[in-house]
Short mmCIF file of C-alpha atoms in Angstrom, two decimals:
data_model
loop_
_atom_site.label_atom_id
_atom_site.label_comp_id
_atom_site.label_asym_id
_atom_site.label_seq_id
_atom_site.Cartn_x
_atom_site.Cartn_y
_atom_site.Cartn_z
CA MET A 1 20.77 11.51 8.38
CA SER A 2 18.90 9.10 5.83
CA SER A 3 19.18 12.44 3.41
CA ILE A 4 22.65 12.39 3.68
CA GLN A 5 23.02 8.44 3.02
CA GLN A 6 21.03 9.24 -0.21
CA LEU A 7 23.13 12.06 -1.45
CA GLU A 8 26.02 9.95 -0.68
CA GLN A 9 24.37 7.31 -2.83
CA SER A 10 23.28 9.48 -5.70
CA ASN A 11 26.81 10.55 -6.39
CA PHE A 12 28.44 7.07 -5.56
CA VAL A 13 27.66 5.82 -9.14
CA LEU A 14 29.30 8.51 -10.84
CA PHE A 15 32.14 8.31 -8.67
CA CYS A 16 33.03 5.28 -9.58
CA THR A 17 32.71 5.56 -13.39
CA GLN A 18 34.27 9.04 -13.59
CA ALA A 19 36.89 9.67 -10.65
CA ALA A 20 37.57 5.93 -8.95
CA ASN A 21 37.79 4.06 -12.96
CA LEU A 22 35.49 1.46 -10.80
CA GLN A 23 32.82 1.39 -13.45
CA ASP A 24 33.00 -2.75 -13.95
CA HIS A 25 32.41 -3.09 -10.44
CA PHE A 26 29.85 -0.15 -9.14
CA GLN A 27 27.29 -2.71 -9.40
CA TYR A 28 29.15 -5.31 -7.30
CA LEU A 29 29.75 -2.28 -5.02
CA VAL A 30 25.93 -1.38 -4.91
CA VAL A 31 24.99 -4.84 -3.74
CA THR A 32 27.43 -4.97 -1.00
CA ILE A 33 26.03 -1.69 0.36
CA LEU A 34 22.74 -3.31 0.33
CA LEU A 35 23.46 -6.81 1.82
CA SER A 36 25.67 -5.26 4.26
CA ALA A 37 22.56 -2.75 5.55
CA ALA A 38 20.11 -5.64 5.29
CA VAL A 39 22.68 -7.89 7.50
CA SER A 40 23.46 -5.43 10.12
CA ILE A 41 19.66 -4.22 10.68
CA PRO A 42 19.01 -7.04 13.61
CA PHE A 43 22.92 -5.70 15.06
CA TRP A 44 21.44 -2.35 15.53
CA GLN A 45 18.48 -2.78 16.91
CA LYS A 46 20.20 -4.81 19.46
CA PHE A 47 22.78 -2.03 20.12
CA LEU A 48 20.04 0.46 20.77
CA GLN A 49 18.26 -1.59 23.25
CA LEU A 50 21.21 -2.09 24.80
CA PHE A 51 22.81 0.92 24.52
CA GLY A 52 20.61 3.95 23.58
CA LYS A 53 20.14 5.52 20.41
CA LYS A 54 22.83 8.58 21.30
CA ARG A 55 25.83 5.78 21.16
CA ALA A 56 24.17 4.04 17.97
CA ALA A 57 24.36 7.23 16.51
CA CYS A 58 28.34 6.99 16.71
CA GLY A 59 27.70 4.40 14.14
CA ILE A 60 26.78 6.98 11.45
CA SER A 61 30.09 8.40 11.44
CA TRP A 62 31.81 5.29 10.65
CA MET A 63 31.44 6.35 7.00
CA ILE A 64 33.49 9.18 7.26
CA PRO A 65 37.05 7.86 7.59
CA PHE A 66 36.40 5.31 5.05
CA ALA A 67 34.48 7.86 2.53
CA VAL A 68 37.46 10.26 3.07
CA MET A 69 40.11 6.93 2.17
CA LEU A 70 38.11 6.16 -0.76
CA VAL A 71 38.40 9.55 -2.16
CA THR A 72 42.27 9.44 -1.59
CA ILE A 73 43.12 5.84 -2.09
CA PRO A 74 40.52 5.22 -5.07
CA ASN A 75 41.44 1.17 -5.47
CA LEU A 76 39.40 -1.66 -5.82
CA THR A 77 40.03 -3.21 -2.40
CA VAL A 78 39.48 -0.09 -0.57
CA ALA A 79 36.15 0.53 -2.29
CA TYR A 80 34.74 -2.58 -1.61
CA PHE A 81 35.58 -2.21 2.22
CA VAL A 82 33.94 1.42 1.98
CA ALA A 83 30.88 -0.23 0.39
CA PHE A 84 30.59 -2.58 3.56
CA VAL A 85 31.05 0.30 6.11
CA SER A 86 28.53 2.10 4.44
CA GLY A 87 26.04 -0.57 4.38
CA LEU A 88 26.11 -0.60 8.59
CA SER A 89 26.33 3.00 8.47
CA ILE A 90 23.17 3.29 6.06
CA ALA A 91 21.31 0.82 8.23
CA ALA A 92 21.88 2.80 11.38
CA SER A 93 21.02 5.86 9.82
CA LEU A 94 17.84 4.14 8.69
CA LEU A 95 16.96 2.71 11.97
CA LEU A 96 17.87 5.31 14.18
CA PRO A 97 15.06 8.24 13.27
CA TRP A 98 12.06 5.38 13.49
CA SER A 99 13.01 4.27 16.58
CA MET A 100 13.48 7.98 17.65
CA LEU A 101 9.67 8.58 16.68
CA PRO A 102 7.81 6.47 19.17
CA ASP A 103 9.52 8.03 21.79
CA VAL A 104 8.64 11.68 20.39
CA VAL A 105 4.97 10.29 20.16
CA ASP A 106 4.82 9.00 23.83
CA ASN A 107 6.62 12.08 24.91
CA PHE A 108 4.01 14.63 23.51
CA ARG A 109 1.16 11.99 24.50
CA LEU A 110 2.27 12.17 28.08
CA GLN A 111 2.74 16.19 27.97
CA ASN A 112 -0.66 16.31 26.04
CA PRO A 113 -2.93 13.39 27.56
CA HIS A 114 -6.24 14.50 26.25
CA GLY A 115 -4.97 15.11 22.96
CA LYS A 116 -5.78 11.98 19.98
CA GLY A 117 -4.78 11.26 17.16
CA HIS A 118 -1.33 13.39 16.62
CA GLU A 119 0.88 10.11 15.60
CA THR A 120 0.07 10.38 12.23
CA ILE A 121 1.29 14.32 12.32
CA PHE A 122 4.34 13.43 14.00
CA TYR A 123 5.06 10.46 11.07
CA SER A 124 4.14 12.51 7.99
CA SER A 125 5.87 15.27 9.02
CA TYR A 126 8.79 13.44 9.31
CA VAL A 127 8.70 11.79 6.00
CA PHE A 128 7.89 14.86 4.36
CA PHE A 129 10.61 16.65 5.68
CA THR A 130 13.07 13.55 4.78
CA LYS A 131 11.73 14.04 1.50
CA ILE A 132 12.20 17.64 1.39
CA SER A 133 15.88 17.30 2.34
CA ALA A 134 16.53 14.95 -0.10
CA GLY A 135 15.74 16.73 -2.40
CA ILE A 136 17.09 20.02 -2.01
CA GLY A 137 20.60 17.90 -1.26
CA LEU A 138 20.05 16.20 -4.74
CA GLY A 139 19.57 19.63 -6.50
CA ILE A 140 22.35 21.28 -4.78
CA SER A 141 24.44 18.17 -5.97
CA ALA A 142 23.39 18.16 -8.97
CA ALA A 143 23.79 21.98 -9.90
CA GLY A 144 27.58 21.93 -8.17
CA LEU A 145 27.89 19.04 -10.81
CA GLU A 146 27.04 21.35 -13.76
CA PHE A 147 28.74 23.93 -12.16
CA SER A 148 32.03 22.33 -12.76
CA GLY A 149 31.02 21.68 -16.16
CA TYR A 150 30.06 17.94 -15.85
CA LYS A 151 28.50 16.81 -19.24
CA PRO A 152 26.28 13.88 -19.48
CA GLY A 153 26.92 11.09 -21.50
CA VAL A 154 30.71 11.95 -21.87
CA CYS A 155 32.79 9.07 -21.20
CA ARG A 156 35.92 11.61 -19.87
CA GLN A 157 34.75 14.30 -17.10
CA SER A 158 36.98 17.07 -17.22
CA ASN A 159 39.19 17.94 -13.68
CA ASP A 160 37.01 20.19 -11.98
CA VAL A 161 34.01 17.63 -12.14
CA ILE A 162 36.41 15.13 -11.03
CA LEU A 163 37.09 17.37 -7.81
CA ALA A 164 33.72 18.36 -7.34
CA LEU A 165 32.65 14.39 -7.32
CA LYS A 166 35.43 14.10 -4.50
CA ILE A 167 33.76 16.65 -2.78
CA LEU A 168 30.25 15.30 -2.64
CA ILE A 169 31.37 12.02 -1.76
CA GLY A 170 34.11 12.85 0.86
CA ALA A 171 33.71 16.65 2.53
CA VAL A 172 29.77 17.13 2.13
CA PRO A 173 28.57 14.00 4.00
CA ALA A 174 31.33 14.43 6.44
CA VAL A 175 30.27 17.96 7.35
CA LEU A 176 26.75 17.43 7.45
CA ILE A 177 27.01 13.78 9.64
CA VAL A 178 29.36 15.96 12.18
CA VAL A 179 26.58 18.38 12.46
CA GLY A 180 23.53 15.94 12.59
CA LEU A 181 25.37 14.38 15.56
CA VAL A 182 25.79 17.56 17.26
CA ILE A 183 22.72 18.84 16.72
CA LEU A 184 21.46 14.96 18.38
CA LEU A 185 23.43 15.81 21.42
CA PHE A 186 20.73 18.12 22.39
CA TYR A 187 18.10 15.07 22.11
CA PRO A 188 16.48 15.58 25.49
CA ILE A 189 14.95 12.02 25.41
CA THR A 190 17.20 9.77 27.05
CA GLU A 191 16.82 5.85 27.83
CA GLU A 192 15.59 6.61 31.40
CA SER A 193 13.26 9.45 30.64
CA ARG A 194 11.91 6.99 27.82
CA LYS A 195 11.48 4.01 30.28
CA GLU A 196 9.44 6.75 32.79
CA THR A 197 7.32 7.97 30.10
CA LYS A 198 6.93 4.04 29.25
CA LEU A 199 5.39 3.99 32.62
CA ALA A 200 3.57 6.93 32.97
CA LEU A 201 1.47 6.41 29.83
CA GLU A 202 0.80 2.47 31.48
CA VAL A 203 -0.49 4.30 34.45
CA LEU A 204 -2.52 6.98 32.57
CA ARG A 205 -4.14 4.30 30.17
CA ARG A 206 -4.74 2.06 33.45
CA SER A 207 -6.61 5.07 35.04
CA HIS A 208 -8.52 5.67 31.94
CA GLN A 209 -9.63 2.40 31.70
CA SER A 210 -10.88 2.24 35.54
CA THR A 211 -12.52 5.41 34.77
CA GLU A 212 -14.44 3.92 31.85
CA ASN A 213 -15.19 0.85 34.06
CA LEU A 214 -16.70 2.68 36.84
CA ASP A 215 -18.86 4.79 34.67
CA ALA A 216 -20.01 1.28 32.48
CA HIS A 217 -21.03 0.24 35.70
CA GLU A 218 -23.03 3.24 37.20
CA GLU A 219 -24.78 3.50 34.01
CA ASN A 220 -25.85 -0.55 34.67
CA THR A 221 -26.69 0.27 37.97
CA SER A 222 -29.04 3.39 36.98
CA VAL A 223 -30.88 1.20 34.43
#
């Protein structure tokens, strides 16, 4: 999900300057997105705790209708409203994967109680594949713009370039977000199973500590 947001952000400036005639406002639009994302993170954290991760993922889809609205009605008021909603969506897309990683690690640890040191593998794999997907998305975006005839430094791009920017801003992120949400429906870890896993790990941790204390007591007794 975060790579989708990066794809959207990378083309946002070009869309504002070339397709929407908002070149005098895109700095303020970017600031609006950042402020909206930063302010809404506590809200999403509370939402995750109360309603779970699958429901919180629906917040990512908020960007779809407003991005389409910006493409079809590219005026200043709509642009600021879309920037605000995009910030909310970005906060959800950034917070959700990092909140899911500990659940995955705990589930793996419960299934493999004798394994140690696997946390770094999960976290580094997530970062690696996020960077890879972002790079692929940016590459495809750049290739699409080049294929449509985009020329750097030109004040007025062709209609094909404007159409390509509208597709990259509206259609492509919408399709990718829908695909990501469909995949998330099959995410097996629910709030109930997460709590059960946490309790089971706590029992294992206590039994392990008890075993270590017993071994230490036997060694002291033998001495």
